[in-house]
CSV table of C-alpha atoms and ligand atoms in Angstrom, one decimal:
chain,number,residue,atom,x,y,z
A,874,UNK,CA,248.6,35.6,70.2
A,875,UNK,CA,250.9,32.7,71.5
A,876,UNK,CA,253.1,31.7,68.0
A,877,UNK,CA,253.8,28.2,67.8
A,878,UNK,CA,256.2,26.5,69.6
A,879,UNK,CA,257.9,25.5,66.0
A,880,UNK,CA,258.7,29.2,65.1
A,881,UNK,CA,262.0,30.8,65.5
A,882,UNK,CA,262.3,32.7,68.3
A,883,UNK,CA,264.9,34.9,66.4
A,884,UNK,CA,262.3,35.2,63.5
A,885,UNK,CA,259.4,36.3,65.8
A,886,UNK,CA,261.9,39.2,67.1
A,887,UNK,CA,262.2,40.7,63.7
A,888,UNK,CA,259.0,40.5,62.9
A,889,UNK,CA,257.9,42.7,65.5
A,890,UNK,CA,260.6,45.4,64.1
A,891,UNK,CA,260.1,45.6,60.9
A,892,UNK,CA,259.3,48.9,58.8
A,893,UNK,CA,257.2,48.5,56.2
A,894,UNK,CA,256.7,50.1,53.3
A,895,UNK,CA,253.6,53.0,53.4
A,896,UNK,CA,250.3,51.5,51.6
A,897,UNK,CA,249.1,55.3,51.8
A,898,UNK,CA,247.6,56.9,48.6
A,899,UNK,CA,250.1,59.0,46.7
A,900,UNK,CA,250.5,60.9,43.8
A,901,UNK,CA,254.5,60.7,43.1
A,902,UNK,CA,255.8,57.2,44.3
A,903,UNK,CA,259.7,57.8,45.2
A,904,UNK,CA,260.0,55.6,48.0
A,905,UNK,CA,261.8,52.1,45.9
A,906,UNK,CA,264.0,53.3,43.9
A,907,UNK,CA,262.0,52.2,41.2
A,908,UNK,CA,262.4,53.0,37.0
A,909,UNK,CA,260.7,56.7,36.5
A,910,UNK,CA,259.1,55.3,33.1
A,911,UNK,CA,256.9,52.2,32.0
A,912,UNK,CA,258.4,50.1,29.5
A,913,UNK,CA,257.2,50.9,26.0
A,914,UNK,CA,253.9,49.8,24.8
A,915,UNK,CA,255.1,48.3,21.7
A,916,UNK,CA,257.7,46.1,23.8
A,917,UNK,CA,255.2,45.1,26.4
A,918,UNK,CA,252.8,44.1,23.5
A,919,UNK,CA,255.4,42.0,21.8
A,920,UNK,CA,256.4,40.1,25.2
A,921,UNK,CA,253.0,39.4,25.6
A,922,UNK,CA,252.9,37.7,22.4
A,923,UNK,CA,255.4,35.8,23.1
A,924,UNK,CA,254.4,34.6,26.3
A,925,UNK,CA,251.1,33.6,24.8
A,926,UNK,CA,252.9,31.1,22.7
A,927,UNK,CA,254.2,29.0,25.0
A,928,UNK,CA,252.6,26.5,27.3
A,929,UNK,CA,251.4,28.1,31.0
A,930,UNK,CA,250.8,24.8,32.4
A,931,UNK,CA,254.3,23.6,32.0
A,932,UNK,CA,257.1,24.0,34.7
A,933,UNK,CA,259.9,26.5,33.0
A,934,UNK,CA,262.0,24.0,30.6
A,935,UNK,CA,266.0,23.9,30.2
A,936,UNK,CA,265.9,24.8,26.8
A,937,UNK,CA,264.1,28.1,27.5
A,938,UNK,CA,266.2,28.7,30.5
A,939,UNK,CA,269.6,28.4,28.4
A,940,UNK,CA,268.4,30.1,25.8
A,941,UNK,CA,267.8,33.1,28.2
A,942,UNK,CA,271.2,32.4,29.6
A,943,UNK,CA,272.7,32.8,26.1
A,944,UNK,CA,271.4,35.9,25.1
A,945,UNK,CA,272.0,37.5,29.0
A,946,UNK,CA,275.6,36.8,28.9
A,947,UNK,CA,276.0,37.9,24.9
A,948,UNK,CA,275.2,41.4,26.5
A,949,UNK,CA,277.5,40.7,29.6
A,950,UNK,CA,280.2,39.5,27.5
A,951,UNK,CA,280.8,36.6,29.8
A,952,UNK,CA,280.1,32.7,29.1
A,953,UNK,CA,276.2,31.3,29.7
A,954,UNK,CA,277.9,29.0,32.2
A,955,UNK,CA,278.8,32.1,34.3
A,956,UNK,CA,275.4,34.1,35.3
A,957,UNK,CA,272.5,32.7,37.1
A,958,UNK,CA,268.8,34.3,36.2
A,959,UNK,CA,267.0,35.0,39.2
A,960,UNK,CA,263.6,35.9,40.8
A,961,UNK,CA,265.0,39.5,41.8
A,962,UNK,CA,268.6,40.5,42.6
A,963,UNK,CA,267.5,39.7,46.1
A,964,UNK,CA,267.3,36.2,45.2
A,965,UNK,CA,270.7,35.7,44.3
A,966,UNK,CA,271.9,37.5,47.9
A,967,UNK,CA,269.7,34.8,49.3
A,968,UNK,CA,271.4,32.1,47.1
A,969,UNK,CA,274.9,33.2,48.4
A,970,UNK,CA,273.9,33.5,51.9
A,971,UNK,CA,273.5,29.5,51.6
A,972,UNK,CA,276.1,28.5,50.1
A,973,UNK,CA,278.8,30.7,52.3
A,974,UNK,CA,280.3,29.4,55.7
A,975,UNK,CA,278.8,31.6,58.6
A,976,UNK,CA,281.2,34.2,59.1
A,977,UNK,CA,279.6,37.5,57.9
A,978,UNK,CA,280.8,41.0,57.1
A,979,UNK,CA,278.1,43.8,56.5
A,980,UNK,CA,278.4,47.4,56.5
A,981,UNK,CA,276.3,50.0,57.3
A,982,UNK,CA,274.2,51.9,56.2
A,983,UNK,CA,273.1,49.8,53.7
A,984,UNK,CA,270.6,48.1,51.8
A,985,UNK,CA,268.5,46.3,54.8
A,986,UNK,CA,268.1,42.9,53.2
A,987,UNK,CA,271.7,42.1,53.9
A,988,UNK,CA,270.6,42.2,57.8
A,989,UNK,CA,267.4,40.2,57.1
A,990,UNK,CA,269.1,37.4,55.0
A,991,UNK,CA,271.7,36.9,57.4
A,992,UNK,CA,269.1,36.8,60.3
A,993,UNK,CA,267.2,34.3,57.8
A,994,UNK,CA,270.6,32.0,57.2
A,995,UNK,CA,271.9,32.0,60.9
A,996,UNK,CA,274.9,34.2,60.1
A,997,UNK,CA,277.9,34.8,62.6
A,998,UNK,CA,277.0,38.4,61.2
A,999,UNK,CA,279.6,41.5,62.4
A,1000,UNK,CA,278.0,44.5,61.4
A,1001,UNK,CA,280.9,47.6,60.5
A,1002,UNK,CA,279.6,50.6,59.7
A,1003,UNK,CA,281.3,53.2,57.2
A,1004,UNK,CA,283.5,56.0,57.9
A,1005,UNK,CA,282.1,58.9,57.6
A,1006,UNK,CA,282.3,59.7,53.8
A,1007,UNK,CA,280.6,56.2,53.5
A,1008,UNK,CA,283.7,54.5,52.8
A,1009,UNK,CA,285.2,50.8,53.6
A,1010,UNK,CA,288.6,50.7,55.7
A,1011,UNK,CA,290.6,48.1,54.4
A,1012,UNK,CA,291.7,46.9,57.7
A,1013,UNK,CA,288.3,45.3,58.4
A,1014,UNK,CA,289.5,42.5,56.0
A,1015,UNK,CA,292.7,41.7,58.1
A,1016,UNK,CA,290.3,39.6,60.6
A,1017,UNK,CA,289.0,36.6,57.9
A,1018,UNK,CA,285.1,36.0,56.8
A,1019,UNK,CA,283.8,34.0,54.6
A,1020,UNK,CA,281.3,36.3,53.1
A,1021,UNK,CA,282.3,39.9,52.7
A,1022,UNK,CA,279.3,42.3,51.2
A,1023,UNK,CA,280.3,44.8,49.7
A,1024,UNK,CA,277.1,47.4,47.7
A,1025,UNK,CA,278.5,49.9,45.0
A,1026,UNK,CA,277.0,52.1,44.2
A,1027,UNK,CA,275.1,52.1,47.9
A,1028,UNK,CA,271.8,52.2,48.9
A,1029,UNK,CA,271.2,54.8,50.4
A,1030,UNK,CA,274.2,56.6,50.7
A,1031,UNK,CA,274.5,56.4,46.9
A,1032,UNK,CA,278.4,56.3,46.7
A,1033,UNK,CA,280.5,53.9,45.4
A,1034,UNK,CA,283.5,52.0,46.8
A,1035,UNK,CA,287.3,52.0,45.5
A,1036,UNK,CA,289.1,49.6,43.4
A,1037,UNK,CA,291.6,49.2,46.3
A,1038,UNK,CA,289.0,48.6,48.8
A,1039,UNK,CA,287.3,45.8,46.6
A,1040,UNK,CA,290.8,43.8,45.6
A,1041,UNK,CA,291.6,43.5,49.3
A,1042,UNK,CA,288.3,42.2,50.0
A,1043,UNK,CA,288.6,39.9,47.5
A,1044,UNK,CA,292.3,38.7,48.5
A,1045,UNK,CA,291.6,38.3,52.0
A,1046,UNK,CA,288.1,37.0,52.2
A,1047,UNK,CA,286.7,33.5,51.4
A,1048,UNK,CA,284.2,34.9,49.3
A,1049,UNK,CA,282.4,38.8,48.7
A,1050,UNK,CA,279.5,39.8,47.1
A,1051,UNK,CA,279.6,42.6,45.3
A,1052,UNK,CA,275.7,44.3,45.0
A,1053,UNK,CA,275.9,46.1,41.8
A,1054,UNK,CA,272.0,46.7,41.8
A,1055,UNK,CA,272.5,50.5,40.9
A,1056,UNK,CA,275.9,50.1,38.5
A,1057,UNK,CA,273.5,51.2,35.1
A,1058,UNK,CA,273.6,54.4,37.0
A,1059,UNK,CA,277.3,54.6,37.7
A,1060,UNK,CA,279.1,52.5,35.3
A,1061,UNK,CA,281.4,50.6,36.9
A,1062,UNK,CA,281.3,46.8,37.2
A,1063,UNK,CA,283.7,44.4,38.6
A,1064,UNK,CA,282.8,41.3,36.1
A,1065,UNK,CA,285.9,41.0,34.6
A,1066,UNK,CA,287.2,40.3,38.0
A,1067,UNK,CA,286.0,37.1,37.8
A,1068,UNK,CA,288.9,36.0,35.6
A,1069,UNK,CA,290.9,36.4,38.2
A,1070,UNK,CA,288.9,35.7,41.6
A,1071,UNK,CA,287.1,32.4,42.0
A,1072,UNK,CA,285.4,33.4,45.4
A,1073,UNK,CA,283.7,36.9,43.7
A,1074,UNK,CA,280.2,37.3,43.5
A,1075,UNK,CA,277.8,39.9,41.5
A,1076,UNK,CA,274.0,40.4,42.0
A,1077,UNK,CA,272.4,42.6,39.7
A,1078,UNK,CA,268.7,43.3,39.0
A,1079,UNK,CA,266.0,44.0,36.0
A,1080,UNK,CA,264.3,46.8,38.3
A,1081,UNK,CA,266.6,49.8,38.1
A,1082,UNK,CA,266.8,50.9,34.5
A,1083,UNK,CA,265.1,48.1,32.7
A,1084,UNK,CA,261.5,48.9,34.4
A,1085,UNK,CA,260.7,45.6,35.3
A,1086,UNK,CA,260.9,45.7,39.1
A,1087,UNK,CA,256.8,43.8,39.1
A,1088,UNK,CA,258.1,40.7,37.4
A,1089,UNK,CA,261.0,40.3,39.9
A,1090,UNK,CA,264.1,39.6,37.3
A,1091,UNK,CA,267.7,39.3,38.4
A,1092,UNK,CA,270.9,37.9,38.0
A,1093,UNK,CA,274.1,36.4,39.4
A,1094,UNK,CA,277.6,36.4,37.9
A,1095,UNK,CA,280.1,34.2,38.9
A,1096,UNK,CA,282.5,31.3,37.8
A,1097,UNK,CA,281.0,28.3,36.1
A,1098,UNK,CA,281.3,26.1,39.4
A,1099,UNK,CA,280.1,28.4,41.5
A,1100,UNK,CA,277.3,29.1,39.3
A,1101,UNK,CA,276.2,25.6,39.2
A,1102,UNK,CA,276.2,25.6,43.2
A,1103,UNK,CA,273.6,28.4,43.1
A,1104,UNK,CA,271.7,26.6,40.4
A,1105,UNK,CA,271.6,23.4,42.3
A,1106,UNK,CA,270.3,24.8,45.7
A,1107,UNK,CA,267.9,27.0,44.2
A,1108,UNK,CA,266.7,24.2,41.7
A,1109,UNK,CA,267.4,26.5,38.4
A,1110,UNK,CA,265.3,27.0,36.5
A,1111,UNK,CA,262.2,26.2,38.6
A,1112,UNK,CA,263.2,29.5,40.6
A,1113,UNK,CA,262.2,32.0,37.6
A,1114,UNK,CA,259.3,32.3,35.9
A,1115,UNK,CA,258.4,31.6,31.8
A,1116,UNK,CA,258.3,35.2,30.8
A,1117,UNK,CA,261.5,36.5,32.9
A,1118,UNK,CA,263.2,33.9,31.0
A,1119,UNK,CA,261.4,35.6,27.8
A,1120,UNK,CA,262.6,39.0,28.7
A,1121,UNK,CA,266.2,37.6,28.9
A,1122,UNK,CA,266.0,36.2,25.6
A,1123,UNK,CA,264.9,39.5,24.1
A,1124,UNK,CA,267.0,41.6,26.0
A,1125,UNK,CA,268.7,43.5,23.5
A,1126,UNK,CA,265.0,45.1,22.6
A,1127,UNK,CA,265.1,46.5,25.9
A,1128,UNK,CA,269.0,48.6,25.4
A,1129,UNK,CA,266.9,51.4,23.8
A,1130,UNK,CA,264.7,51.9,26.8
A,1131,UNK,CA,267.1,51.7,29.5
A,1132,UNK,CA,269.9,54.8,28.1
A,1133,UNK,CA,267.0,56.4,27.8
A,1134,UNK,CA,266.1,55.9,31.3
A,1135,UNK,CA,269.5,56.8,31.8
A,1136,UNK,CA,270.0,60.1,30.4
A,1137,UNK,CA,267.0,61.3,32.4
A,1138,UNK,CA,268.0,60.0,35.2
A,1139,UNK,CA,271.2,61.9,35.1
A,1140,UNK,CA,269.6,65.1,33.7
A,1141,UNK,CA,266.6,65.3,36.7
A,1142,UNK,CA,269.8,64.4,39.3
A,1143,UNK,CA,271.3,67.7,39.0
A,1144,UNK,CA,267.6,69.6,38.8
A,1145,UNK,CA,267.2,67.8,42.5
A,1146,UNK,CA,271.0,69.1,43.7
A,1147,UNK,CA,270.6,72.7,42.6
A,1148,UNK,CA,267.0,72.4,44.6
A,1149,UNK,CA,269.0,70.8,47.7
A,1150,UNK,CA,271.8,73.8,47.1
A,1151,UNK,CA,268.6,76.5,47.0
A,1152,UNK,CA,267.1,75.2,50.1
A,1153,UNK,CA,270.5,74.5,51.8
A,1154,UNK,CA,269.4,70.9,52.7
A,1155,UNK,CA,272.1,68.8,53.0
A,1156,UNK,CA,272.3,65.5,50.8
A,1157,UNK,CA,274.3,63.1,49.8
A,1158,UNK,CA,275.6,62.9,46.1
A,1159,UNK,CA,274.8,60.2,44.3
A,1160,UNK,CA,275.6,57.3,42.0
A,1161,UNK,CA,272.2,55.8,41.9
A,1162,UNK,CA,269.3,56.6,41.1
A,1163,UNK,CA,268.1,58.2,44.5
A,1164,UNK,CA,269.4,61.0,47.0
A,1165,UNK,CA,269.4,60.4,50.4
A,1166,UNK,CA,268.9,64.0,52.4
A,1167,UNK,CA,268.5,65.1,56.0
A,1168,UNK,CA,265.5,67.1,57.4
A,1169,UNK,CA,263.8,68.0,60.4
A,1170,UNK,CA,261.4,65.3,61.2
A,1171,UNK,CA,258.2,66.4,60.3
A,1172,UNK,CA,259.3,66.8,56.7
A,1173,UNK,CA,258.4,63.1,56.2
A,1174,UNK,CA,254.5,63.0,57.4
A,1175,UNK,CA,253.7,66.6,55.6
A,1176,UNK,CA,255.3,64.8,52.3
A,1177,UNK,CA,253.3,61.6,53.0
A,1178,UNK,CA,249.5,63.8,53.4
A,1179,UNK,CA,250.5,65.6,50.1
A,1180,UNK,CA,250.8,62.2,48.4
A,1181,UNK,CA,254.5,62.5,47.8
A,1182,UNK,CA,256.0,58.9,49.3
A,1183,UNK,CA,259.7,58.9,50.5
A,1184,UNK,CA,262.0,56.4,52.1
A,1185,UNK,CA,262.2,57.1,55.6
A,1186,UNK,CA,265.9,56.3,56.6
A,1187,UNK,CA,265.4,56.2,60.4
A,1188,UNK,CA,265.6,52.9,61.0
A,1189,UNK,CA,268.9,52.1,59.3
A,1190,UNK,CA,271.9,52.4,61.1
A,1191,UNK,CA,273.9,55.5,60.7
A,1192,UNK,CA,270.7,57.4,58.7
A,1193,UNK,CA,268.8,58.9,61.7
A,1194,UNK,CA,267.3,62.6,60.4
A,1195,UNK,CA,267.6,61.3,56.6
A,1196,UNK,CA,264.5,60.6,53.6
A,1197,UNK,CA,265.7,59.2,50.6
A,1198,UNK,CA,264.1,60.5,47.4
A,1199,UNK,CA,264.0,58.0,43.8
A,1200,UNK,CA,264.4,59.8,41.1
A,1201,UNK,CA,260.8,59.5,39.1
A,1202,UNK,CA,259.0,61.1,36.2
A,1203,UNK,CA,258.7,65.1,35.4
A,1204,UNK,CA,255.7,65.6,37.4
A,1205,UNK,CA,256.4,63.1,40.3
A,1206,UNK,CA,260.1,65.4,41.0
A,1207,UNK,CA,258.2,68.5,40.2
A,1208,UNK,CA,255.3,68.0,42.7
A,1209,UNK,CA,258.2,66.8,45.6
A,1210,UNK,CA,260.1,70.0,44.7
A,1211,UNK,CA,257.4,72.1,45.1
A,1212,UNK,CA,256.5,70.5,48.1
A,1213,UNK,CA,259.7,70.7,49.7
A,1214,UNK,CA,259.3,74.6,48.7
A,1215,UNK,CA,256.2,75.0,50.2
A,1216,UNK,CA,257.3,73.1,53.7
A,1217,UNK,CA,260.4,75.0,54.0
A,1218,UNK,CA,258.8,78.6,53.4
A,1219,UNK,CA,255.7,77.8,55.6
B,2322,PMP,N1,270.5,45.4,46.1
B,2322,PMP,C1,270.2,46.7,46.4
B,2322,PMP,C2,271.3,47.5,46.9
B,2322,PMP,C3,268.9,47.2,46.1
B,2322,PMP,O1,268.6,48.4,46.4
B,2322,PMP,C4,267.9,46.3,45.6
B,2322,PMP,C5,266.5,46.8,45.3
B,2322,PMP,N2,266.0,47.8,46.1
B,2322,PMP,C6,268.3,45.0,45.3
B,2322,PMP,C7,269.5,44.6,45.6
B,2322,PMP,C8,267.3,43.9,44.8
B,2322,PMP,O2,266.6,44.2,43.7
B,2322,PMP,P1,265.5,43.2,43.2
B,2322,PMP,O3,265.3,42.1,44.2
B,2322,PMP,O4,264.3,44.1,43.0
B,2322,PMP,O5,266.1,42.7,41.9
């Protein structure tokens, strides 16, 4: 079909490339990263409640938006005027991308949003790829950008950056996001730096440990002026819907729930390395709540017809011969171990 003549010619090009993500049947889904359990029941019922009281038909108000700003920084430790609430992490990666001057510095591998949001901005984008431990080399920074992204831990690689590496970023560059989608998994954060660094950014999202990856909840952390920039162009709170703003409020209901995601997450990480070390597959170890491994080729489509999905890493730079593997429930690793088994002993 001839597009119109009012599309992007740029846009059209990416269209044609993207991967997408399977809609096959399957019986363990490990393929987004997502949270292995449901939230409880008696959590879900009480939201529901809540949402039931309050008025569908009305645009999201102020009040309930700074009430949900109130009880999301209480838990961050940092002032309401300093986070953003977001539809999705991925939001807030948008919401910088507007705001920043168009010189670009990604790294690959990485998450592939970064390439699509800078396609979707018009980005003067350089693209750097890690060494090969999956580390940043500080002398990238000596040539200046204004946006610097920096994920830790990374998807997919799973490792996380150095303190060094992060400061110089932040010293040199006119601003950096730091992606700390995965940080529940690996404890380290970089908020306090924002007492010192007016150009650093955070994104951090509700669909990791807190389960909530359907209702598309994130965040942003900055300081107060920048934070009022990213609430301006994305006409806070309009961009986020009543019961996100709910869950924020009630957010300390949901601390339970995610250690306890946590500790299994960690627990079920080593049951997949010992597996890895059994089979002698190589893999990559990890601060998230994935592993990224390499295989022959055909390892992907057999796990695909048995119902186990994966993330095939192909098409990102650096990742060729790798599937990455979430970390779900007991039965979902179970029935991709036993898979794996089965496939390798053929
Ligand atoms: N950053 C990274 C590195 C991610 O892997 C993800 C989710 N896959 C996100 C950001 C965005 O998360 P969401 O939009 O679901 O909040």
């Amino acid at each position: 079909m001839e597009f119109p003549k009012g599309i992007r010619k740029d846009i059209l090009k990416r269209s044609k490339s993207t991967f997408s993500v399977s809609q096959l049947p399957f019986q363990a889904k490990l393929d987004q990263n997502e949270s292995c359990f449901e939230l409880p029941e008696n959590i879900k019922a009480f939201l529901t409640e809540e949402l039931n009281k309050l008025e569908w038909r009305r645009y999201p108000q102020a009040n309930l938006y700074r009430k949900a700003k109130q009880a999301l920084s209480e838990y961050l430790n940092i002032s309401p005027d300093e986070v953003i609430i977001t539809s999705g992490g991925d939001q807030v990666i948008q919401g910088v991308f507007i705001i920043t001057n168009p010189k670009t510095l990604i790294f690959e591998p990485t998450y592939p949003m970064y390439r699509l949001f800078a396609l979707h901005s018009k980005k003067k984008t350089k693209i750097e790829i890690l060494s090969p431990e999956y580390e940043i080399d500080t002398d990238f920074f000596n040539e200046y950008f204004d946006l610097v992204n920096i994920v830790t831990p990374n998807n997919p690689t799973g490792n996380i950056q150095k303190n060094s590496v992060i400061n110089s970023a932040l010293k040199k560059a006119g601003a950096v996001l730091i992606d700390e989608a995965y940080h529940e998994f690996s404890g380290i954060t970089y908020i306090d730096l924002i007492r010192k660094f007016n150009n650093l950014f955070i994104t951090r999202t509700f669909s990791k440990t807190f389960s909530i990856s359907g209702l598309r909840i994130g965040y942003g952390i900055s300081v107060k002026e920048n934070i009022r920039i990213l609430e301006n162009i994305m006409f806070s709170p309009y961009n986020v819907n009543i019961l996100s703003l709910l869950i924020c409020i009630n957010i300390q209901k949901l601390l339970p729930h995610i250690r306890k995601v946590n500790k299994f997450i960690q627990k079920e990480k080593e049951k997949f390395y010992s597996q890895f070390d059994k089979l002698k597959i190589n893999y990559l170890k990890s601060c998230g709540n994935f592993i990224s491994f390499s295989c022959d080729s055909k390892l992907y489509k057999y796990l695909i017809e048995k119902g186990v999905r994966v993330r095939n890493l192909s098409p990102i730079p650096g990742m060729n011969g790798y599937l990455r593997v979430s970390i779900g429930a007991a039965e979902e690793n179970n029935l991709f171990i036993n898979e794996l088994h089965k496939y390798l002993h053929k």
